[in-house]
Coordinates of C-alpha atoms and ligand atoms in Angstrom, one line a residue:
X1 CA 62.0 110.2 77.3
X2 CA 60.4 106.9 76.5
X3 CA 61.8 103.8 78.3
X4 CA 62.3 101.4 75.3
X5 CA 65.4 103.5 73.9
X6 CA 68.9 101.9 74.2
X7 CA 71.2 102.0 77.4
X8 CA 73.5 104.8 76.0
X9 CA 70.5 107.1 75.0
X10 CA 68.9 106.8 78.4
X11 CA 71.9 107.0 80.4
X12 CA 72.7 110.4 78.6
X13 CA 69.1 111.9 78.6
X14 CA 67.1 110.5 81.5
X15 CA 66.8 113.2 84.0
X16 CA 68.6 115.4 81.6
X17 CA 65.9 117.8 80.2
X18 CA 67.0 121.2 79.4
X19 CA 66.2 123.6 82.4
X20 CA 62.9 125.3 81.4
X21 CA 63.8 128.7 82.8
X22 CA 67.2 129.2 80.9
X23 CA 67.6 126.3 78.2
X24 CA 70.7 125.2 80.0
X25 CA 71.3 121.9 78.3
X26 CA 72.6 120.5 81.5
X27 CA 70.0 121.1 84.4
X28 CA 71.2 123.2 87.0
X29 CA 72.7 122.0 90.3
X30 CA 70.4 122.8 93.3
X31 CA 72.3 123.7 96.3
X32 CA 69.7 124.7 98.6
X33 CA 68.7 123.2 102.1
X34 CA 65.0 124.5 102.1
X35 CA 62.3 126.1 99.5
X36 CA 60.6 129.4 99.9
X37 CA 56.9 129.0 99.9
X38 CA 54.8 131.6 98.1
X39 CA 52.1 131.5 100.9
X40 CA 51.3 129.8 104.0
X41 CA 50.0 126.4 103.1
X42 CA 51.3 126.5 99.6
X43 CA 54.4 125.3 98.0
X44 CA 56.1 123.9 94.7
X45 CA 56.4 120.3 95.5
X46 CA 59.6 120.9 97.5
X47 CA 59.9 121.8 101.1
X48 CA 63.0 120.8 102.8
X49 CA 66.3 119.4 101.5
X50 CA 66.5 116.3 103.6
X51 CA 63.5 114.8 101.5
X52 CA 63.1 117.0 98.5
X53 CA 65.9 117.8 95.8
X54 CA 65.5 118.1 92.0
X55 CA 69.1 117.0 91.3
X56 CA 68.7 114.1 93.5
X57 CA 65.4 113.3 91.6
X58 CA 67.0 113.8 88.4
X59 CA 69.7 111.1 89.3
X60 CA 67.1 108.7 90.7
X61 CA 65.0 108.9 87.3
X62 CA 68.0 107.8 85.4
X63 CA 68.9 105.1 87.9
X64 CA 65.4 103.8 88.0
X65 CA 65.4 103.6 83.9
X66 CA 68.8 101.9 83.8
X67 CA 67.7 99.4 86.2
X68 CA 64.3 98.7 84.8
X69 CA 62.7 99.7 88.0
X70 CA 59.5 101.9 88.7
X71 CA 61.7 104.4 90.9
X72 CA 65.1 104.8 92.6
X73 CA 65.7 106.0 96.0
X74 CA 69.5 107.6 96.4
X75 CA 71.3 107.3 99.6
X76 CA 74.4 109.0 101.1
X77 CA 76.2 105.6 100.5
X78 CA 75.9 102.1 99.4
X79 CA 75.9 101.1 103.1
X80 CA 73.1 103.6 104.0
X81 CA 71.1 102.2 101.0
X82 CA 71.7 98.2 102.4
X83 CA 70.7 99.8 105.9
X84 CA 67.7 101.3 104.6
X85 CA 66.5 97.9 103.1
X86 CA 67.2 96.0 106.5
X87 CA 65.2 98.7 108.3
X88 CA 62.1 97.4 106.5
X89 CA 62.2 94.2 108.7
X90 CA 61.7 93.7 112.6
X91 CA 63.4 91.8 115.5
X92 CA 62.7 88.2 114.9
X93 CA 62.9 88.2 111.1
X94 CA 65.9 86.2 109.8
X95 CA 68.1 87.1 106.8
X96 CA 69.6 84.8 104.5
X97 CA 72.7 86.0 102.9
X98 CA 75.4 84.7 100.3
X99 CA 78.3 83.7 101.9
X100 CA 80.6 85.4 99.5
X101 CA 79.7 88.9 100.6
X102 CA 80.9 92.6 100.5
X103 CA 82.4 93.1 104.0
X104 CA 80.8 96.1 105.0
X105 CA 77.4 94.4 104.6
X106 CA 78.7 91.4 106.4
X107 CA 79.6 93.9 109.3
X108 CA 76.3 95.6 109.3
X109 CA 74.4 92.1 109.5
X110 CA 76.8 90.9 112.3
X111 CA 77.4 93.9 114.5
X112 CA 74.4 96.0 114.1
X113 CA 71.5 93.7 113.1
X114 CA 72.3 90.7 115.1
X115 CA 72.5 92.7 118.4
X116 CA 68.8 93.8 117.4
X117 CA 67.7 90.3 117.1
X118 CA 67.6 90.0 113.5
X119 CA 70.2 87.0 112.8
X120 CA 71.7 86.0 109.4
X121 CA 72.6 82.6 108.1
X122 CA 75.2 82.5 105.4
X123 CA 75.2 79.9 102.6
X124 CA 76.9 79.4 99.2
X125 CA 74.2 80.1 96.7
X126 CA 75.9 78.1 94.1
X127 CA 75.0 75.0 96.2
X128 CA 71.4 74.7 95.3
X129 CA 70.5 72.1 97.7
X130 CA 72.0 74.1 100.6
X131 CA 70.1 77.3 99.5
X132 CA 66.7 75.2 99.2
X133 CA 67.4 73.5 102.7
X134 CA 68.0 76.7 104.4
X135 CA 65.3 78.7 103.0
X136 CA 62.7 76.1 104.2
X137 CA 64.4 75.5 107.6
X138 CA 65.2 79.2 108.5
X139 CA 62.2 80.8 106.7
X140 CA 64.3 84.2 106.1
X141 CA 62.0 87.4 105.5
X142 CA 64.9 88.8 103.3
X143 CA 67.6 87.1 101.1
X144 CA 70.8 89.0 100.2
X145 CA 73.1 88.5 97.1
X146 CA 75.7 89.8 95.1
X147 CA 76.8 88.5 91.6
X148 CA 79.8 88.8 90.6
X149 CA 80.3 88.4 94.3
X150 CA 83.1 89.8 96.1
X151 CA 86.0 89.2 96.0
X152 CA 85.7 85.7 94.5
X153 CA 83.7 86.9 91.5
X154 CA 81.4 83.9 91.6
X155 CA 78.7 84.3 89.4
X156 CA 75.2 83.3 90.8
X157 CA 72.0 82.5 88.7
X158 CA 69.7 85.4 89.9
X159 CA 66.5 83.7 88.0
X160 CA 67.1 80.3 89.7
X161 CA 67.5 81.8 93.0
X162 CA 64.4 84.1 92.5
X163 CA 62.3 81.1 92.1
X164 CA 63.3 79.2 95.0
X165 CA 62.9 82.9 97.2
X166 CA 59.4 83.5 95.7
X167 CA 58.3 80.0 97.0
X168 CA 59.1 81.3 100.7
X169 CA 57.7 84.8 100.0
X170 CA 60.8 86.5 101.1
X171 CA 62.4 89.5 99.5
X172 CA 65.1 89.1 97.1
X173 CA 67.8 91.8 97.3
X174 CA 70.6 91.9 94.7
X175 CA 73.6 94.0 95.2
X176 CA 74.5 94.8 91.8
X177 CA 77.4 97.1 92.1
X178 CA 80.0 94.9 90.5
X179 CA 77.9 94.2 87.4
X180 CA 76.5 97.6 87.1
X181 CA 73.1 98.2 85.4
X182 CA 74.8 97.9 81.9
X183 CA 75.7 94.4 82.6
X184 CA 72.9 93.0 84.4
X185 CA 69.4 93.9 85.4
X186 CA 68.4 91.7 88.3
X187 CA 64.7 93.1 88.4
X188 CA 64.2 91.5 85.1
X189 CA 65.5 88.1 86.7
X190 CA 62.9 88.1 89.3
X191 CA 64.8 90.0 92.2
X192 CA 62.5 92.4 94.2
X193 CA 65.2 95.1 95.0
X194 CA 68.5 96.0 93.4
X195 CA 71.0 97.9 95.6
X196 CA 74.0 99.8 94.3
X197 CA 77.1 101.4 95.7
X198 CA 77.0 104.1 93.2
X199 CA 80.4 104.9 94.5
X200 CA 81.9 102.4 92.2
X201 CA 81.1 102.0 88.4
X202 CA 77.9 104.2 88.4
X203 CA 79.8 107.3 89.5
X204 CA 82.9 105.8 87.8
X205 CA 85.5 108.3 88.5
X206 CA 86.3 107.7 92.2
X207 CA 85.4 111.1 93.3
X208 CA 81.9 110.5 95.2
X209 CA 80.3 108.3 97.6
X210 CA 76.7 107.5 97.3
X211 CA 74.1 104.6 96.8
X212 CA 70.8 103.6 95.8
X213 CA 67.8 101.4 95.9
X214 CA 65.7 100.5 92.7
X215 CA 62.5 98.3 92.9
X216 CA 59.3 98.1 91.1
X217 CA 56.7 98.2 94.1
X218 CA 55.8 101.7 94.5
X219 CA 54.6 101.1 98.1
X220 CA 58.3 99.4 99.0
X221 CA 59.8 102.6 97.3
X222 CA 57.7 104.8 99.4
X223 CA 58.6 103.2 102.6
X224 CA 62.2 103.3 101.6
X225 CA 61.8 107.4 100.8
X226 CA 60.4 107.6 104.4
X227 CA 63.1 105.8 106.1
X228 CA 65.6 107.8 104.2
X229 CA 63.8 111.1 105.2
X230 CA 63.3 109.9 108.7
X231 CA 66.8 108.6 109.4
X232 CA 68.6 111.4 107.3
X233 CA 70.5 109.1 105.2
X234 CA 70.2 111.6 102.2
X235 CA 72.4 111.7 99.2
X236 CA 73.7 115.4 98.9
X237 CA 72.9 117.6 95.9
X238 CA 76.4 117.8 94.5
X239 CA 77.0 114.1 95.2
X240 CA 74.0 113.5 93.1
X241 CA 75.0 115.9 90.3
X242 CA 78.5 114.3 90.0
X243 CA 77.0 110.9 90.2
X244 CA 74.7 111.7 87.3
X245 CA 77.6 113.2 85.5
X246 CA 79.3 109.9 85.8
X247 CA 76.4 107.9 84.5
X248 CA 76.4 109.4 80.9
X249 CA 79.5 107.3 80.1
X250 CA 78.4 104.4 81.9
X251 CA 77.9 102.0 79.2
X252 CA 81.3 102.9 77.1
X253 CA 83.1 102.6 80.3
X254 CA 81.8 99.2 81.1
X255 CA 82.7 98.1 77.5
X256 CA 86.3 99.2 77.9
X257 CA 86.6 98.0 81.4
X258 CA 85.3 94.5 79.9
X259 CA 87.9 94.7 77.3
X260 CA 90.7 95.4 79.5
X261 CA 89.7 92.8 82.3
X262 CA 89.4 89.8 79.7
X263 CA 93.0 90.5 78.5
X264 CA 94.2 90.9 82.2
X265 CA 92.4 87.7 83.0
X266 CA 94.1 85.8 80.1
X267 CA 97.5 87.3 80.8
X268 CA 97.2 86.2 84.4
X269 CA 96.1 82.7 83.8
X270 CA 99.5 82.3 81.7
X271 CA 101.8 83.6 84.2
X272 CA 103.9 81.4 86.4
X273 CA 103.4 83.4 89.7
X274 CA 99.7 83.0 89.5
X275 CA 98.0 80.0 90.9
X276 CA 94.2 80.8 90.2
X277 CA 92.4 83.3 88.4
X278 CA 88.6 84.3 89.2
X279 CA 87.0 85.9 86.5
X280 CA 83.4 85.9 85.5
X281 CA 84.1 85.3 81.9
X282 CA 85.6 81.9 82.9
X283 CA 82.2 80.7 84.2
X284 CA 80.9 81.6 80.9
X285 CA 77.5 79.5 81.0
X286 CA 75.6 81.5 83.6
X287 CA 77.6 84.7 83.1
X288 CA 76.7 85.0 79.3
X289 CA 73.1 84.1 79.7
X290 CA 72.4 87.1 82.6
X291 CA 75.4 89.6 81.8
X292 CA 76.0 91.6 78.9
X293 CA 79.8 91.5 79.3
X294 CA 81.6 89.6 82.2
X295 CA 82.6 93.0 83.7
X296 CA 85.8 94.5 84.9
X297 CA 86.9 92.7 87.9
X298 CA 89.6 90.0 88.3
X299 CA 90.9 88.3 91.4
X300 CA 94.2 86.1 91.6
X301 CA 95.6 84.0 94.1
X302 CA 99.7 83.9 94.0
X303 CA 101.3 80.5 93.7
X304 CA 102.7 79.7 97.1
X305 CA 106.6 79.8 97.2
X306 CA 109.0 77.9 99.6
X307 CA 109.6 80.1 102.7
X308 CA 107.5 83.0 101.9
X309 CA 104.4 83.8 103.6
X310 CA 101.5 84.4 101.3
X311 CA 101.0 87.8 103.0
X312 CA 104.6 88.8 102.3
X313 CA 104.3 87.6 98.6
X314 CA 101.0 89.7 98.0
X315 CA 102.5 92.8 99.6
X316 CA 105.7 92.2 97.2
X317 CA 103.3 92.4 94.2
X318 CA 101.0 95.1 95.5
X319 CA 103.9 97.4 96.1
X320 CA 105.5 97.2 93.1
X321 CA 102.6 98.3 91.1
X322 CA 102.5 101.7 89.6
X323 CA 99.9 102.0 87.1
X324 CA 97.5 100.2 89.4
X325 CA 97.0 101.9 92.7
X326 CA 96.9 100.1 96.0
X327 CA 93.5 101.3 97.2
X328 CA 90.0 100.0 98.6
X329 CA 87.1 100.3 96.3
X330 CA 86.7 99.6 92.5
X331 CA 84.8 100.7 89.4
X332 CA 86.7 103.9 88.6
X333 CA 88.5 104.6 85.5
X334 CA 91.8 104.2 87.0
X335 CA 92.9 100.8 88.0
X336 CA 93.0 99.6 91.5
X337 CA 94.6 96.6 93.2
X338 CA 93.4 95.6 96.6
X339 CA 94.0 92.9 99.5
X340 CA 90.8 91.5 100.4
X341 CA 92.1 89.9 103.6
X342 CA 93.6 93.1 105.2
X343 CA 91.3 95.3 103.3
X344 CA 87.9 95.1 102.4
X345 CA 87.1 91.8 104.3
X346 CA 89.1 92.5 107.2
X347 CA 86.0 92.6 109.5
X348 CA 85.2 88.9 108.4
X349 CA 87.1 86.8 111.1
X350 CA 90.1 84.6 109.8
X351 CA 88.6 81.5 110.2
X352 CA 85.6 82.4 108.2
X353 CA 87.9 84.1 105.6
X354 CA 89.7 80.8 105.5
X355 CA 86.7 78.8 105.0
X356 CA 85.3 81.0 102.1
X357 CA 88.9 81.0 100.2
X358 CA 89.6 84.7 100.9
X359 CA 93.5 83.7 101.4
X360 CA 96.4 85.8 102.3
X361 CA 97.6 85.5 98.7
X362 CA 94.3 86.8 97.2
X363 CA 94.7 90.0 95.3
X364 CA 91.6 91.6 93.8
X365 CA 91.9 94.0 90.8
X366 CA 89.7 96.6 89.4
X367 CA 90.5 97.0 85.9
X368 CA 90.3 100.4 84.7
X369 CA 90.1 101.9 81.3
X370 CA 93.9 102.9 80.6
X371 CA 95.7 101.6 77.6
X372 CA 95.8 97.8 77.9
X373 CA 99.7 97.3 77.1
X374 CA 100.4 99.5 80.2
X375 CA 98.1 97.4 82.5
X376 CA 99.9 94.4 81.2
X377 CA 103.3 95.4 81.8
X378 CA 102.7 96.9 85.1
X379 CA 101.2 93.5 86.3
X380 CA 104.1 91.5 84.7
X381 CA 106.9 93.5 86.7
X382 CA 105.1 93.3 89.8
X383 CA 104.3 89.7 89.7
X384 CA 107.9 89.3 89.0
X385 CA 108.4 90.5 92.6
X386 CA 106.6 87.3 93.7
X387 CA 108.9 85.2 91.9
X388 CA 112.1 86.8 92.5
X389 CA 112.2 88.8 95.7
Ligands
PLP401 C1 81.3 99.4 98.1 C2 80.2 98.4 98.2 C3 79.3 98.7 99.0 C4 79.1 99.7 100.0 O1 78.9 101.0 99.4 P1 79.7 102.4 99.7 O2 79.4 103.4 98.7 O3 81.0 102.2 100.0 O4 78.8 102.5 101.2 C5 78.2 97.6 99.0 N1 78.3 96.7 97.9 C6 79.1 96.1 97.3 C7 79.3 95.1 96.3 C8 80.4 97.3 97.2 O5 81.5 97.0 96.3

């Protein structure tokens, strides 16, 4: 299947050649831990399931194509994928991470890698001067960013960061989970490595955990495969199959997520209970340059009311939602609402959260693909809970 074809065509056909034995249009799911060898010293390219599985390879072919990489390595989760990248480095190597970062990655850097002598500095990547200064002063080997970021949905100019990072010969890692490969391809903008939690938009149906790394450097990809095989952070075949099934509709889902999110963002801006709305579509310059659509995520801060704690206010809204589920995670077909301060970012200390703007009144929405009107009505009735307790 040639690589110049459109996104939807590749999403549907990459790694999905009909089965040569039976003609099955959808390739079979290989549930096997091992492979029978015809003779001692001979095998068909598959030896043991921790390293080799055709179902997972098919998924990797699709992921590599959609992210414009040379190859992809699928892991048991987004965290396992992130961890494998950090294992490429050693004690004494420094990490520079964007301040607005997925809570789990922050925890990995602080609770695991710092203890092993890999220290991380955090800066706001939108502040170009801070970024440049820290790069020269701290000489990091790896630079880690997300865009749009989590939970404040800041859009960072990947190409601009890539130029600065290349000068330092550091490895630029972009977590592309929030955008998905439909909206943005960081490798085209100068990133060295793209990491995904495929649990989110790529899987798309909130029924499977997985992660992946995509890159162009085949030596780097081989080292990651070796780390995966050695540590056992492999994605199981059934998870690979489900994720690949989800990918086929990624493009149309992303279009619909974007349509709904734009309407939700507009609605929230006009609502009297809402103080601030964070939405990549409102930071249009960089977003429109590097993203196909602004995506499906919207965050909001409730207007503070007298005699009410922001946490109690947020709870009043979240507990009233009925179409939106109160849940961690994002990127599924169903709309989800979360409270970063107590959920996804609870691992970030309170003073750090306050400094970064992750207040108790902050709510993060993963806008699903339901009927727009039902989502707006649900938000409307729930936000009334913040105004009239
Ligand atoms: C969920 C998420 C992760 C972690 O992925 P898991 O699949 O949950 O391990 C990493 N980065 C971002 C941006 C995420 O949203």
